[in-house]
XYZ file of C-alpha atoms in Angstrom:
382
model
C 66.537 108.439 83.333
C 62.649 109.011 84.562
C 62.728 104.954 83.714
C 65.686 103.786 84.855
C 63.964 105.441 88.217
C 60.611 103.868 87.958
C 62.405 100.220 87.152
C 64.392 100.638 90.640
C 61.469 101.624 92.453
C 59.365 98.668 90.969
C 62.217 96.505 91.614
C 62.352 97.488 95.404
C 58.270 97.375 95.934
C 58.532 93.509 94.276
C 61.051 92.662 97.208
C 59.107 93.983 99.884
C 56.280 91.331 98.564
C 59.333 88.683 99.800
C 59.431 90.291 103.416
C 55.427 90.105 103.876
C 53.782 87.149 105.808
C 54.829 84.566 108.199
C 57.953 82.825 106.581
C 58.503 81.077 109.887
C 55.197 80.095 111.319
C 53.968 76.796 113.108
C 50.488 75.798 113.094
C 49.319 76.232 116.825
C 47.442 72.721 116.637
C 51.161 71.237 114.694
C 53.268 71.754 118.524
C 53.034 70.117 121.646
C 52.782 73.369 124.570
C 54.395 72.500 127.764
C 52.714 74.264 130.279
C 55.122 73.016 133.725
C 58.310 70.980 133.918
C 59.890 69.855 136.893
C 63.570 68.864 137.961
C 64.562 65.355 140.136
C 67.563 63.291 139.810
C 66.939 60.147 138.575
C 66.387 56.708 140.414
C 69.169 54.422 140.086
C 70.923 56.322 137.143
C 74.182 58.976 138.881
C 74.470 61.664 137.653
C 71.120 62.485 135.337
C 68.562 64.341 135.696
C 65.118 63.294 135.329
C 62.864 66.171 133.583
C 58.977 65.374 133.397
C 56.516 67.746 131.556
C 53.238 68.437 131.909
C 51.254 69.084 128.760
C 47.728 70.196 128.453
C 45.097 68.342 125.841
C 43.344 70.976 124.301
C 40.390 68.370 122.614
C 39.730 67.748 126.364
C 39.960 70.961 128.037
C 37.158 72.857 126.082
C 33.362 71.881 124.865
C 32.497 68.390 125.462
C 35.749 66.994 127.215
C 35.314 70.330 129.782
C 32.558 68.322 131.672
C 34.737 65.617 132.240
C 38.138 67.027 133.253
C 36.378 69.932 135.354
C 36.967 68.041 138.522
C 40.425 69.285 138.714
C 41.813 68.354 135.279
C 43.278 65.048 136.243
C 42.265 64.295 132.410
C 42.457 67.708 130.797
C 46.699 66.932 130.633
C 49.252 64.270 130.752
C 52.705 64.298 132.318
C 55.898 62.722 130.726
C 59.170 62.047 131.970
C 62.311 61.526 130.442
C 65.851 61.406 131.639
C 69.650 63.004 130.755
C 72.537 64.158 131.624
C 71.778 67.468 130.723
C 68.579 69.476 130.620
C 68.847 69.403 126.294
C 69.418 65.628 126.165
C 66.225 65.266 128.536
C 64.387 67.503 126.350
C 65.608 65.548 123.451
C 64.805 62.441 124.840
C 60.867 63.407 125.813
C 60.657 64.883 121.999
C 61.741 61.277 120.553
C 58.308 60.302 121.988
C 55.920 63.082 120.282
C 54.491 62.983 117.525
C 54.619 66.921 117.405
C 57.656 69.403 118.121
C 57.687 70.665 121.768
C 57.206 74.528 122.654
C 58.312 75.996 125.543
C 56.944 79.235 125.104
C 53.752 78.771 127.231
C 55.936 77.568 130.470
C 54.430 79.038 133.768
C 56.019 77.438 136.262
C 59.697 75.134 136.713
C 59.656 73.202 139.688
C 63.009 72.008 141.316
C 63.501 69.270 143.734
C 64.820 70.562 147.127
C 67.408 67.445 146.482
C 68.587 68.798 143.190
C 68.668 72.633 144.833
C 70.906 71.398 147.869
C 72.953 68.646 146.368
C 73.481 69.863 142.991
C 72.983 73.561 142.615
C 70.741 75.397 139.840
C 74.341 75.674 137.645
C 72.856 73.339 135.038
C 69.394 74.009 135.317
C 69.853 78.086 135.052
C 72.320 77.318 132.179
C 69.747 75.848 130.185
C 66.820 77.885 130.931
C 68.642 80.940 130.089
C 69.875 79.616 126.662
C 66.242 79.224 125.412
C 64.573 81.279 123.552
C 61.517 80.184 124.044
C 61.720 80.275 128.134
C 59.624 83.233 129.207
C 61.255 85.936 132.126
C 58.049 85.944 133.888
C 57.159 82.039 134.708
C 57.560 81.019 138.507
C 60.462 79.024 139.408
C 60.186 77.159 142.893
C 61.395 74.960 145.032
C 59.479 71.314 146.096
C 59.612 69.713 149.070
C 60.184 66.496 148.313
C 59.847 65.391 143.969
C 59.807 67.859 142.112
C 57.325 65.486 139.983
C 54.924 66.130 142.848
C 53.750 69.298 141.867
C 52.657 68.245 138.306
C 50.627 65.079 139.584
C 48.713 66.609 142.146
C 45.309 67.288 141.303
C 43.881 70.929 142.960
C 40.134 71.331 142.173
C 39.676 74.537 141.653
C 41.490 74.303 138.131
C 40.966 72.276 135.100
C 44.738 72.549 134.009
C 46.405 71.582 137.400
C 49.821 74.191 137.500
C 47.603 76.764 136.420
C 46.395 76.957 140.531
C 49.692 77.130 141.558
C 50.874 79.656 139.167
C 47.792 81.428 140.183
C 48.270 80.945 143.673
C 51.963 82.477 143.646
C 50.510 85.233 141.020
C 47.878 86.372 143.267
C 49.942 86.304 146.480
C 52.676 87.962 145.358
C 50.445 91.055 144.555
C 48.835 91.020 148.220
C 52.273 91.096 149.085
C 52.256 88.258 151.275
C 55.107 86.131 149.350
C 58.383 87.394 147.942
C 57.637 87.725 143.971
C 60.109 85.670 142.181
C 60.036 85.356 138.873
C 62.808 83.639 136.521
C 63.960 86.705 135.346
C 64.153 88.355 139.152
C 66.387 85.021 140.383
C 68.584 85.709 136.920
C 69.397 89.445 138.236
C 69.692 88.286 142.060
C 72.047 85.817 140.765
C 74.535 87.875 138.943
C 74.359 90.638 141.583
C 77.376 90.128 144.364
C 75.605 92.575 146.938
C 72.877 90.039 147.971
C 71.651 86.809 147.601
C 69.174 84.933 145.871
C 65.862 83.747 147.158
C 63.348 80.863 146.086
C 59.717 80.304 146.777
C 59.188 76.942 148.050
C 56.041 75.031 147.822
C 54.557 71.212 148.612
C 52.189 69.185 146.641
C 49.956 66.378 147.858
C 47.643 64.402 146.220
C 45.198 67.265 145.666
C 46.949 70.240 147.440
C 49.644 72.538 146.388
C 50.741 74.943 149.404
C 53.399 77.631 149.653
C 55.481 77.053 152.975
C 58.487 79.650 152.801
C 61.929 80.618 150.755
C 64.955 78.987 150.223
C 68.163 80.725 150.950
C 70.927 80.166 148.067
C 74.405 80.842 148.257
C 74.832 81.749 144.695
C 73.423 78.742 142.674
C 72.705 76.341 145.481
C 70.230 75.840 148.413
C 71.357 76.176 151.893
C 68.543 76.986 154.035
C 64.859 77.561 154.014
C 62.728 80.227 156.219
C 59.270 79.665 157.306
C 56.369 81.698 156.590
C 56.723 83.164 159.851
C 60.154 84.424 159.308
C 59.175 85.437 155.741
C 56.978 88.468 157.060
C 59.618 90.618 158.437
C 61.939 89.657 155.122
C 59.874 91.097 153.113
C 59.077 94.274 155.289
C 62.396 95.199 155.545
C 64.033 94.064 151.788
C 60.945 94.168 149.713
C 59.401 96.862 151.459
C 55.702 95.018 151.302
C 53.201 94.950 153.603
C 53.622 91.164 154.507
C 50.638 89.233 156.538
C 48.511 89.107 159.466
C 50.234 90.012 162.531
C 48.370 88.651 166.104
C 49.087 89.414 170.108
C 48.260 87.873 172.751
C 45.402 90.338 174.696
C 47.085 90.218 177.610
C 50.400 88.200 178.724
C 49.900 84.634 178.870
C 46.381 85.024 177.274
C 45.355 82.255 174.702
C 43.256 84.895 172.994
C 44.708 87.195 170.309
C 43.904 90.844 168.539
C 45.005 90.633 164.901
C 46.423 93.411 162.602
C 46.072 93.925 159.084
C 49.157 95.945 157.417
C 47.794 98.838 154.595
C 50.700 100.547 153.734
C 54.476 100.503 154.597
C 57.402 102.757 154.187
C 60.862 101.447 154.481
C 64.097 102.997 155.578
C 67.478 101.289 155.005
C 70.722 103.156 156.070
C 74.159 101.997 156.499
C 76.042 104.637 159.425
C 80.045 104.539 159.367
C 81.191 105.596 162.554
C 85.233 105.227 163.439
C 85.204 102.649 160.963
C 82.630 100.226 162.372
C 79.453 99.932 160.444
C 75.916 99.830 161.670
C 72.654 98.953 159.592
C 69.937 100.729 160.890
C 66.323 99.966 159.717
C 62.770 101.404 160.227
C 60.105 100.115 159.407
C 56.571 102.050 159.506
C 53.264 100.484 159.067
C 49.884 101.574 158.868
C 46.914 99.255 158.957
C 43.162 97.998 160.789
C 42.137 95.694 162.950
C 41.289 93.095 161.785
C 39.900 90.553 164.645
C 39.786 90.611 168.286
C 38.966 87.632 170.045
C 38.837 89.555 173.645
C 37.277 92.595 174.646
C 38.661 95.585 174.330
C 37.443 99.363 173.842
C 39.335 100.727 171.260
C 37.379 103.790 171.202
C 39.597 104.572 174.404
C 43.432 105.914 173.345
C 45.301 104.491 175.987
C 43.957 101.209 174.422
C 45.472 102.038 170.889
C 48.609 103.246 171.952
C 48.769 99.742 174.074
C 48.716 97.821 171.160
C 50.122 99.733 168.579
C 53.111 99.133 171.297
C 52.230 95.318 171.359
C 52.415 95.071 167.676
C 55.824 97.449 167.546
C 57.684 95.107 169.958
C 56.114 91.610 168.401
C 57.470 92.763 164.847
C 60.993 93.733 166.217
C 61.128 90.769 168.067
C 60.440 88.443 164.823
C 63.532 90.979 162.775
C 66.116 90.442 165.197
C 65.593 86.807 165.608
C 65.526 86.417 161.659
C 68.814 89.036 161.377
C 70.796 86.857 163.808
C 69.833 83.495 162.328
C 70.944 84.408 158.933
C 74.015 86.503 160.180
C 74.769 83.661 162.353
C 73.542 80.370 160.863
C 73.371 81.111 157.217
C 75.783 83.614 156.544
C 74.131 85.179 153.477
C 73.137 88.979 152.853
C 69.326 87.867 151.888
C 68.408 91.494 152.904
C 70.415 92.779 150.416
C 72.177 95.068 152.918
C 75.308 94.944 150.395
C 73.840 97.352 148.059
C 73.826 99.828 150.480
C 77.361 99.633 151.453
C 78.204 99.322 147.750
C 76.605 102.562 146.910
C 78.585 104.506 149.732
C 81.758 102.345 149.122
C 84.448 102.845 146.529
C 85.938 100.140 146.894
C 83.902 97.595 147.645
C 84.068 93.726 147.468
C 82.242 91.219 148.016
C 84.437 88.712 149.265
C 84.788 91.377 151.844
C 81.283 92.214 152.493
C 81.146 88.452 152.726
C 83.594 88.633 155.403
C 82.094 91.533 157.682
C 78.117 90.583 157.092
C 78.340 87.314 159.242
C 79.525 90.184 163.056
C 77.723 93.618 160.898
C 75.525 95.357 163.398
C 71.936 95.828 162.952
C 69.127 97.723 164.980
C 65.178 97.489 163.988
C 62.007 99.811 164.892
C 59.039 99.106 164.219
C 56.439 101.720 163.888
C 52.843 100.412 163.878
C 49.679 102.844 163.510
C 46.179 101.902 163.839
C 43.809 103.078 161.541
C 40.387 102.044 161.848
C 39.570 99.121 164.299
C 36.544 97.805 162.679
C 32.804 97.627 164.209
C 31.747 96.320 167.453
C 29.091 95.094 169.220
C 28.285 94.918 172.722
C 26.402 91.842 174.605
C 25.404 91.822 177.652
């Protein structure tokens, strides 16, 4: 019996040897990494798709090749381009042409043609991204003014690996709160939730310049507006609940000369009222922050100086929500705010074809709260 035992156990502890080591791996050096793709139709060919690549060379990207492609890593990678009908078939088609399997694991960033956005929708696109595997939650999906193709031939300088400055420059602004911070995986969950709509960072590339310049506005999977990054601010005050940017006013009316403000913190307060059956969002917004520049001069050691533009600020801010509220009430017609999930939560029966029926004439009211904390040093001249 004692034997019979030991045999089984032996026999078990000889097929965990099977489960040990990497059954499945691939040789780092053996796969072709694909750092960026981006999204265009294609020239001359209805109804495909044109996906290009762009693929860093690691031989040229460290020791001796470092020197040479550290001038903005116009030789550190190479971009490809193949076309399809579908994303696969593209990806098929650029994989005919490597010597080495592609891996999409190391992805940061999808760029999408503003063209494809508004004339085709994301339908096909999304589809395929969230069917792989290897696509990572966390890369940066935006939108490009103009090709798509753009973003992976321009040339920044302050990177070897070109999309590695714009992923950085999304990265980094998205945690000084200053863009909205939109990963894949946020724009999945915005997309499949009917109480708001989804939101895309858009950027531009030139020959050696990548710049952010606002959102796109989606009604579910396709484009059909953009806001600047002026209209962005009070967006992401009020839905994000983040700080947002600079905010400057005029010294005194009609001046030329401005006093600028630096949000710290900010507290946001969303509330839907229901009163004899008409519904109101109400919204405050409080802010706490420095000065950070004033071009005129001012004593802000005096209160009545504060309290004048702390009031400046207040009114400038509200001014900026309720022309934003009424443009997308009135012009887009989409819940970007995401004012839905508050009537959902208070709503047991709610719909959103219904919602999308009552957003469009919903009432909406905005204050602004602005403190002044420290207004930075100063120095006299006579």
């Amino acid at each position: 019996m004692k034997m019979m035992r030991l045999s089984c156990l032996l026999a078990a502890a000889s097929l965990l040897l099977l489960l040990a080591g990497c059954w499945d791996r691939e040789e780092i050096d053996e796969r072709t990494s694909v750092v960026a793709m981006a999204i265009d139709k294609a020239k001359d060919l209805p109804g495909r798709l044109r996906l290009s690549i762009q693929i860093p060379i690691s031989k040229r990207i460290a020791g001796a090749g470092a020197a040479k492609s550290s001038g903005g890593g116009k030789e550190a990678v190479i971009v490809m381009s193949s076309t399809g009908y579908t994303m696969a078939e593209a990806t098929r088609n650029l994989q005919k042409r490597l010597n080495q399997e592609l891996f999409l694991g190391h992805t940061r960033v999808v760029a999408i043609s503003e063209e494809v956005a508004r004339e085709e929708g994301l339908d096909t696109v999304i589809d395929a991204l969230r069917r792989t595997p290897q696509i990572r939650r966390l890369l940066w999906p935006v939108i490009v003014k103009g090709e798509a193709l753009s973003v992976l031939t321009s040339n920044p300088k302050l990177e070897q690996i070109p999309i590695m400055f714009l992923m950085d420059l999304l990265t980094n602004n998205s945690k000084t709160e200053t863009i909205p911070d939109v990963t894949l995986g946020t724009f999945f969950i915005n997309l499949s939730d009917s109480s708001r709509e989804p939101g895309m960072n858009i950027v531009q590339a030139t020959k050696d310049e990548i710049k952010w310049i606002g959102l796109a506005v989606f009604k579910e999977s396709k484009m059909v507006a953009a806001l600047s990054p002026q209209e962005v601010v009070p967006l992401l005050q009020i839905r994000d609940e983040k700080r947002g940017g600079i905010i400057s006013v005029p010294c005194e009316k009609n001046s030329k000369l401005q006093v600028s403000y630096q949000p710290k913190s900010i507290k946001t307060k969303k509330q839907i009222v229901n009163s004899r059956g008409k519904k109101t969002v109400q919204v405050q917004v409080a802010l706490e922050g420095d000065i950070t520049e004033s071009q005129c001069r001012i004593d802000f050691t005096k209160q009545e100086n504060i309290k004048k533009f702390q009031q400046l600020f207040e009114k400038s801010m509200e001014e900026r929500a309720v022309k934003l509220l009424t443009k997308v009430q009135k012009e887009f017609k989409q819940d970007v705010f995401g004012f839905g999930t508050l009537d959902r939560a208070h709503s047991r029966h709610w719909s959103h074809e219904k919602w999308k029926k009552e957003f469009p004439s919903l009432k909406t009211t905005v204050r602004y709260e602005v403190l002044i904390r420290r207004t930075g040093m100063e120095v006299w001249t006579k």
